[in-house]
mmCIF file of C-alpha atoms and ligand atoms in Angstrom:
data_model
loop_
_atom_site.group_PDB
_atom_site.id
_atom_site.type_symbol
_atom_site.label_atom_id
_atom_site.label_comp_id
_atom_site.label_asym_id
_atom_site.label_seq_id
_atom_site.Cartn_x
_atom_site.Cartn_y
_atom_site.Cartn_z
ATOM 1 C CA MET R 1 154.614 114.195 65.078
ATOM 2 C CA THR R 2 153.341 115.272 68.506
ATOM 3 C CA LYS R 3 152.949 119.033 68.882
ATOM 4 C CA LEU R 4 153.879 120.852 72.080
ATOM 5 C CA SER R 5 151.268 123.419 73.117
ATOM 6 C CA VAL R 6 152.550 125.624 75.936
ATOM 7 C CA ASN R 7 149.915 126.506 78.527
ATOM 8 C CA ILE R 8 150.643 130.040 79.790
ATOM 9 C CA ASN R 9 148.132 130.128 82.660
ATOM 10 C CA LYS R 10 150.912 130.495 85.207
ATOM 11 C CA ILE R 11 152.442 133.445 83.437
ATOM 12 C CA ALA R 12 149.147 135.187 84.141
ATOM 13 C CA THR R 13 149.272 133.965 87.751
ATOM 14 C CA ILE R 14 152.572 135.798 88.262
ATOM 15 C CA ARG R 15 151.269 138.880 86.420
ATOM 16 C CA ASN R 16 148.132 139.039 88.566
ATOM 17 C CA ALA R 17 150.161 138.750 91.775
ATOM 18 C CA ARG R 18 151.265 142.389 91.437
ATOM 19 C CA GLY R 19 148.360 143.817 89.463
ATOM 20 C CA ALA R 20 150.407 145.387 86.661
ATOM 21 C CA ASN R 21 151.461 143.851 83.328
ATOM 22 C CA ASN R 22 154.713 142.075 84.154
ATOM 23 C CA PRO R 23 155.227 139.429 82.845
ATOM 24 C CA ASN R 24 153.365 140.464 79.710
ATOM 25 C CA VAL R 25 151.232 137.474 78.700
ATOM 26 C CA VAL R 26 151.084 138.479 75.032
ATOM 27 C CA GLN R 27 154.851 138.956 74.808
ATOM 28 C CA VAL R 28 155.484 135.597 76.516
ATOM 29 C CA ALA R 29 153.180 133.868 74.046
ATOM 30 C CA LYS R 30 155.021 135.429 71.103
ATOM 31 C CA ASP R 31 158.387 134.516 72.596
ATOM 32 C CA ALA R 32 157.273 130.975 73.415
ATOM 33 C CA GLU R 33 156.354 130.458 69.765
ATOM 34 C CA ARG R 34 159.697 131.915 68.694
ATOM 35 C CA PHE R 35 161.404 129.459 71.106
ATOM 36 C CA GLY R 36 159.626 126.480 69.544
ATOM 37 C CA ALA R 37 156.145 126.199 71.028
ATOM 38 C CA GLU R 38 153.837 124.683 68.411
ATOM 39 C CA GLY R 39 150.731 125.983 70.136
ATOM 40 C CA ILE R 40 149.595 128.270 72.934
ATOM 41 C CA THR R 41 147.019 127.012 75.420
ATOM 42 C CA VAL R 42 145.038 129.119 77.874
ATOM 43 C CA HIS R 43 142.330 128.214 80.345
ATOM 44 C CA PRO R 44 140.255 131.281 81.288
ATOM 45 C CA ARG R 45 138.508 130.113 84.450
ATOM 46 C CA PRO R 46 135.293 131.865 85.623
ATOM 47 C CA ASP R 47 137.113 133.546 88.543
ATOM 48 C CA GLU R 48 139.893 134.726 86.192
ATOM 49 C CA ARG R 49 142.461 133.611 88.770
ATOM 50 C CA HIS R 50 145.091 133.661 86.055
ATOM 51 C CA ILE R 51 144.146 134.019 82.357
ATOM 52 C CA ARG R 52 141.478 136.707 81.963
ATOM 53 C CA TYR R 53 138.960 136.819 79.162
ATOM 54 C CA GLN R 54 140.650 140.032 77.963
ATOM 55 C CA ASP R 55 143.924 138.061 77.684
ATOM 56 C CA VAL R 56 142.188 135.715 75.265
ATOM 57 C CA LEU R 57 141.076 138.659 73.115
ATOM 58 C CA ASP R 58 144.593 140.161 73.240
ATOM 59 C CA LEU R 59 146.246 136.840 72.355
ATOM 60 C CA ALA R 60 143.989 135.886 69.448
ATOM 61 C CA PRO R 61 145.531 138.239 66.855
ATOM 62 C CA VAL R 62 149.145 137.460 67.808
ATOM 63 C CA VAL R 63 149.219 133.649 68.198
ATOM 64 C CA THR R 64 150.578 132.315 64.893
ATOM 65 C CA THR R 65 150.831 128.603 65.734
ATOM 66 C CA GLU R 66 147.740 126.914 67.202
ATOM 67 C CA PHE R 67 145.558 128.686 69.733
ATOM 68 C CA ASN R 68 143.889 126.267 72.152
ATOM 69 C CA ILE R 69 141.316 127.619 74.597
ATOM 70 C CA GLU R 70 140.261 125.308 77.401
ATOM 71 C CA GLY R 71 137.290 125.611 79.681
ATOM 72 C CA TYR R 72 133.883 124.598 80.879
ATOM 73 C CA PRO R 73 131.317 125.430 78.144
ATOM 74 C CA ASP R 74 129.334 128.025 80.067
ATOM 75 C CA GLU R 75 127.932 131.080 78.234
ATOM 76 C CA ARG R 76 131.065 133.185 78.750
ATOM 77 C CA PHE R 77 133.274 130.418 77.361
ATOM 78 C CA MET R 78 131.016 129.915 74.349
ATOM 79 C CA GLU R 79 130.979 133.673 73.734
ATOM 80 C CA ILE R 80 134.770 133.953 73.764
ATOM 81 C CA ILE R 81 135.074 131.017 71.360
ATOM 82 C CA ARG R 82 132.395 132.581 69.118
ATOM 83 C CA THR R 83 134.391 135.814 69.110
ATOM 84 C CA VAL R 84 137.913 134.436 68.775
ATOM 85 C CA LYS R 85 137.306 131.280 66.720
ATOM 86 C CA PRO R 86 140.557 129.644 67.940
ATOM 87 C CA THR R 87 142.252 126.689 66.286
ATOM 88 C CA GLN R 88 140.934 124.428 69.035
ATOM 89 C CA ALA R 89 138.530 124.517 71.954
ATOM 90 C CA THR R 90 139.111 121.927 74.666
ATOM 91 C CA LEU R 91 136.037 121.211 76.779
ATOM 92 C CA VAL R 92 136.802 120.571 80.442
ATOM 93 C CA PRO R 93 134.104 119.634 83.026
ATOM 94 C CA ASP R 94 135.650 121.723 85.808
ATOM 95 C CA PRO R 95 133.300 123.213 88.386
ATOM 96 C CA PRO R 96 134.115 126.925 88.977
ATOM 97 C CA HIS R 97 136.084 126.611 92.218
ATOM 98 C CA VAL R 98 138.324 123.589 91.739
ATOM 99 C CA LEU R 99 142.013 124.148 92.489
ATOM 100 C CA THR R 100 142.821 122.711 89.069
ATOM 101 C CA SER R 101 141.286 120.353 86.542
ATOM 102 C CA ASN R 102 140.653 117.053 88.290
ATOM 103 C CA SER R 103 138.672 114.872 85.878
ATOM 104 C CA GLY R 104 137.596 114.287 82.324
ATOM 105 C CA TRP R 105 133.979 114.260 81.082
ATOM 106 C CA ASP R 106 131.368 111.643 81.829
ATOM 107 C CA THR R 107 130.521 111.411 78.142
ATOM 108 C CA ILE R 108 127.744 108.919 78.867
ATOM 109 C CA THR R 109 125.722 111.173 81.160
ATOM 110 C CA HIS R 110 126.538 114.375 79.246
ATOM 111 C CA LEU R 111 126.315 112.997 75.710
ATOM 112 C CA GLU R 112 123.420 115.199 74.565
ATOM 113 C CA LEU R 113 124.893 118.345 76.138
ATOM 114 C CA LEU R 114 128.256 117.687 74.513
ATOM 115 C CA LYS R 115 126.683 116.887 71.120
ATOM 116 C CA ASP R 116 125.051 120.331 70.991
ATOM 117 C CA ILE R 117 128.147 122.178 72.208
ATOM 118 C CA VAL R 118 130.499 120.347 69.858
ATOM 119 C CA ALA R 119 128.207 121.104 66.904
ATOM 120 C CA GLU R 120 128.117 124.813 67.775
ATOM 121 C CA LEU R 121 131.890 125.045 68.221
ATOM 122 C CA LYS R 122 132.568 123.211 64.983
ATOM 123 C CA SER R 123 130.198 125.597 63.197
ATOM 124 C CA TYR R 124 132.741 128.324 64.002
ATOM 125 C CA GLY R 125 135.451 126.327 62.222
ATOM 126 C CA THR R 126 137.093 125.484 65.544
ATOM 127 C CA ARG R 127 138.518 122.026 66.151
ATOM 128 C CA VAL R 128 137.038 120.477 69.292
ATOM 129 C CA SER R 129 138.731 118.317 71.895
ATOM 130 C CA ILE R 130 137.068 116.758 74.943
ATOM 131 C CA PHE R 131 138.972 116.203 78.165
ATOM 132 C CA ILE R 132 138.573 112.522 79.082
ATOM 133 C CA ASN R 133 139.668 110.001 81.701
ATOM 134 C CA PRO R 134 141.421 106.825 80.474
ATOM 135 C CA GLU R 135 138.313 104.707 80.922
ATOM 136 C CA VAL R 136 137.167 102.620 77.958
ATOM 137 C CA LYS R 137 133.457 103.218 78.578
ATOM 138 C CA TYR R 138 133.744 106.933 77.786
ATOM 139 C CA PHE R 139 135.300 106.588 74.337
ATOM 140 C CA GLU R 140 132.478 105.419 72.095
ATOM 141 C CA PRO R 141 130.164 108.078 73.608
ATOM 142 C CA ALA R 142 132.937 110.611 73.017
ATOM 143 C CA LYS R 143 132.904 109.681 69.355
ATOM 144 C CA LEU R 144 129.125 110.109 69.282
ATOM 145 C CA THR R 145 129.493 113.730 70.456
ATOM 146 C CA GLY R 146 131.083 114.555 67.092
ATOM 147 C CA THR R 147 134.295 115.787 68.696
ATOM 148 C CA ASP R 148 137.431 115.877 66.550
ATOM 149 C CA ARG R 149 139.746 114.835 69.354
ATOM 150 C CA VAL R 150 139.893 113.729 72.965
ATOM 151 C CA GLU R 151 142.478 114.906 75.463
ATOM 152 C CA LEU R 152 143.689 112.252 77.878
ATOM 153 C CA TYR R 153 143.674 113.593 81.459
ATOM 154 C CA THR R 154 147.164 112.564 82.511
ATOM 155 C CA GLU R 155 147.245 113.498 86.210
ATOM 156 C CA PRO R 156 146.816 109.854 87.337
ATOM 157 C CA TYR R 157 149.620 108.814 84.962
ATOM 158 C CA ALA R 158 151.926 111.465 86.427
ATOM 159 C CA ALA R 159 150.937 110.623 89.992
ATOM 160 C CA HIS R 160 151.867 106.940 89.604
ATOM 161 C CA PHE R 161 154.713 107.293 87.126
ATOM 162 C CA HIS R 162 157.589 107.148 89.597
ATOM 163 C CA ALA R 163 156.167 104.169 91.489
ATOM 164 C CA ASN R 164 155.515 102.004 88.426
ATOM 165 C CA LYS R 165 155.546 103.642 85.000
ATOM 166 C CA GLU R 166 154.454 100.503 83.164
ATOM 167 C CA LEU R 167 151.342 100.273 85.319
ATOM 168 C CA ALA R 168 150.759 104.031 85.163
ATOM 169 C CA VAL R 169 150.738 104.128 81.363
ATOM 170 C CA LYS R 170 148.754 100.922 80.800
ATOM 171 C CA PRO R 171 145.218 102.411 80.758
ATOM 172 C CA TYR R 172 146.400 105.275 78.586
ATOM 173 C CA ALA R 173 147.963 103.015 75.969
ATOM 174 C CA GLU R 174 144.781 100.925 75.949
ATOM 175 C CA VAL R 175 142.354 103.804 75.404
ATOM 176 C CA ALA R 176 144.719 105.511 72.948
ATOM 177 C CA THR R 177 144.355 102.541 70.615
ATOM 178 C CA ILE R 178 140.572 102.643 71.023
ATOM 179 C CA ALA R 179 140.534 106.365 70.226
ATOM 180 C CA LYS R 180 142.646 105.767 67.133
ATOM 181 C CA ASP R 181 140.382 102.941 65.974
ATOM 182 C CA LEU R 182 137.374 105.241 66.450
ATOM 183 C CA GLY R 183 139.017 107.887 64.277
ATOM 184 C CA LEU R 184 139.451 110.327 67.161
ATOM 185 C CA GLY R 185 142.448 112.644 67.264
ATOM 186 C CA LEU R 186 144.456 112.275 70.461
ATOM 187 C CA ASN R 187 145.774 114.980 72.790
ATOM 188 C CA ALA R 188 147.108 114.621 76.328
ATOM 189 C CA GLY R 189 147.689 116.952 79.243
ATOM 190 C CA HIS R 190 147.881 117.737 82.945
ATOM 191 C CA ASP R 191 150.946 117.278 85.145
ATOM 192 C CA LEU R 192 153.157 116.195 82.265
ATOM 193 C CA ASP R 193 156.790 117.107 82.900
ATOM 194 C CA LEU R 194 160.405 116.448 81.894
ATOM 195 C CA GLN R 195 160.439 113.157 83.818
ATOM 196 C CA ASN R 196 157.259 111.527 82.513
ATOM 197 C CA LEU R 197 156.714 112.979 79.030
ATOM 198 C CA ARG R 198 159.125 110.884 76.969
ATOM 199 C CA TYR R 199 157.772 107.568 78.257
ATOM 200 C CA LEU R 200 154.205 108.611 77.457
ATOM 201 C CA LYS R 201 155.299 109.490 73.944
ATOM 202 C CA GLU R 202 157.174 106.190 73.584
ATOM 203 C CA CYS R 203 154.051 104.264 74.614
ATOM 204 C CA ILE R 204 151.640 106.407 72.555
ATOM 205 C CA PRO R 205 153.699 107.538 69.531
ATOM 206 C CA PHE R 206 150.637 108.749 67.607
ATOM 207 C CA LEU R 207 149.750 111.507 70.073
ATOM 208 C CA ASP R 208 148.725 114.601 68.117
ATOM 209 C CA GLU R 209 149.396 117.174 70.851
ATOM 210 C CA VAL R 210 150.468 117.561 74.439
ATOM 211 C CA SER R 211 149.572 120.730 76.317
ATOM 212 C CA ILE R 212 151.902 121.486 79.187
ATOM 213 C CA GLY R 213 151.918 124.422 81.545
ATOM 214 C CA HIS R 214 152.558 124.153 85.244
ATOM 215 C CA ALA R 215 155.727 122.018 85.213
ATOM 216 C CA LEU R 216 157.106 123.748 82.122
ATOM 217 C CA ILE R 217 156.786 127.218 83.632
ATOM 218 C CA CYS R 218 158.302 125.952 86.895
ATOM 219 C CA ASP R 219 161.221 124.446 84.943
ATOM 220 C CA ALA R 220 161.661 127.747 83.110
ATOM 221 C CA LEU R 221 162.458 129.424 86.430
ATOM 222 C CA TYR R 222 165.678 127.366 86.461
ATOM 223 C CA TYR R 223 166.490 126.771 82.799
ATOM 224 C CA GLY R 224 164.945 129.807 81.105
ATOM 225 C CA LEU R 225 161.904 129.664 78.839
ATOM 226 C CA GLU R 226 163.770 129.096 75.565
ATOM 227 C CA ASN R 227 165.891 126.229 76.938
ATOM 228 C CA THR R 228 162.869 124.712 78.659
ATOM 229 C CA ILE R 229 160.708 124.692 75.561
ATOM 230 C CA GLN R 230 163.559 123.047 73.661
ATOM 231 C CA LEU R 231 163.986 120.467 76.449
ATOM 232 C CA TYR R 232 160.290 119.577 76.247
ATOM 233 C CA ARG R 233 160.370 119.461 72.458
ATOM 234 C CA ARG R 234 163.280 116.997 72.635
ATOM 235 C CA GLN R 235 161.223 114.639 74.806
ATOM 236 C CA LEU R 236 158.808 114.323 71.902
ATOM 237 C CA GLU R 237 161.383 113.741 69.177
ATOM 238 C CA ILE R 238 161.526 109.949 69.106
HETATM 239 C C1 DXP S 1 142.694 121.184 81.583
HETATM 240 C C2 DXP S 1 143.986 121.006 82.260
HETATM 241 O O1 DXP S 1 144.322 119.973 82.739
HETATM 242 C C3 DXP S 1 144.859 122.136 82.369
HETATM 243 O O2 DXP S 1 145.064 122.683 81.145
HETATM 244 C C4 DXP S 1 144.285 123.218 83.183
HETATM 245 O O3 DXP S 1 144.108 124.327 82.376
HETATM 246 C C5 DXP S 1 145.224 123.611 84.259
HETATM 247 O O4 DXP S 1 144.559 124.623 84.948
HETATM 248 P P1 DXP S 1 145.365 125.505 85.999
HETATM 249 O O5 DXP S 1 146.522 126.137 85.257
HETATM 250 O O6 DXP S 1 144.323 126.487 86.493
HETATM 251 O O7 DXP S 1 145.850 124.542 87.065
HETATM 252 N N1 LIG S 2 145.508 120.521 79.080
HETATM 253 C C1 LIG S 2 146.629 120.473 79.994
HETATM 254 C C2 LIG S 2 147.301 121.812 80.044
HETATM 255 O O1 LIG S 2 147.011 122.674 79.225
HETATM 256 C C3 LIG S 2 148.338 122.094 81.046
HETATM 257 O O2 LIG S 2 148.194 121.322 82.213
HETATM 258 P P1 LIG S 2 149.398 121.458 83.262
HETATM 259 O O3 LIG S 2 150.669 121.097 82.526
HETATM 260 O O4 LIG S 2 149.420 122.902 83.730
HETATM 261 O O5 LIG S 2 149.075 120.480 84.363
#
């Protein structure tokens, strides 16, 4: 079964736009779980453009499904994971000022760094996932880091889906099998939406988790959050 983790970054974007506490990030997380979210994902970026570190502390005691915290493993990120000990930490190689995540890790170059970080995170009892591009060369080094899972960076899949979905999914299906053979758990995320999610699931049925935020929150503006979460859940029920 593939779990749906709802990324609530953009709820915080709307909240920050007016400087008060509407929408209430904690209440949305609780409601999202009540509506069927099987996890809550947040990505506290260094500039706190949306999710703030305080949000992470406020969310930790109320998230009852799986709490997934994404980010670059700088000292502040490591400190928040040390404090919160979430279900999962997803390591993302984002520089501080990128518009959004735009690549997975070079697990060859950063193998030693990632080994140390993964070991520390796992010592907190937190499952670790490493954001990764669908390139075969990165997968054996990913295994050597000791990570529990990898998360396939699916922006390229989404970008090419409408032009040729068979071609778009091909590298993902290939590396998914490699990950499985290596004993790595498999997550996926970035730019997944109601048009491209089902096909990804059909081609990679053993996905453990998808984390979806931007498109889901945009869809919720039209369909409502409860309906939208159910619509996304149905894409995974095959
Ligand atoms: C790592 C990833 O692909 C996304 O989870 C990322 O958190 C999106 O970040 P923004 O919401 O800041 O675009
Ligand atoms: N890890 C991907 C994620 O959490 C959400 O990415 P997106 O759906 O906002 O592109």
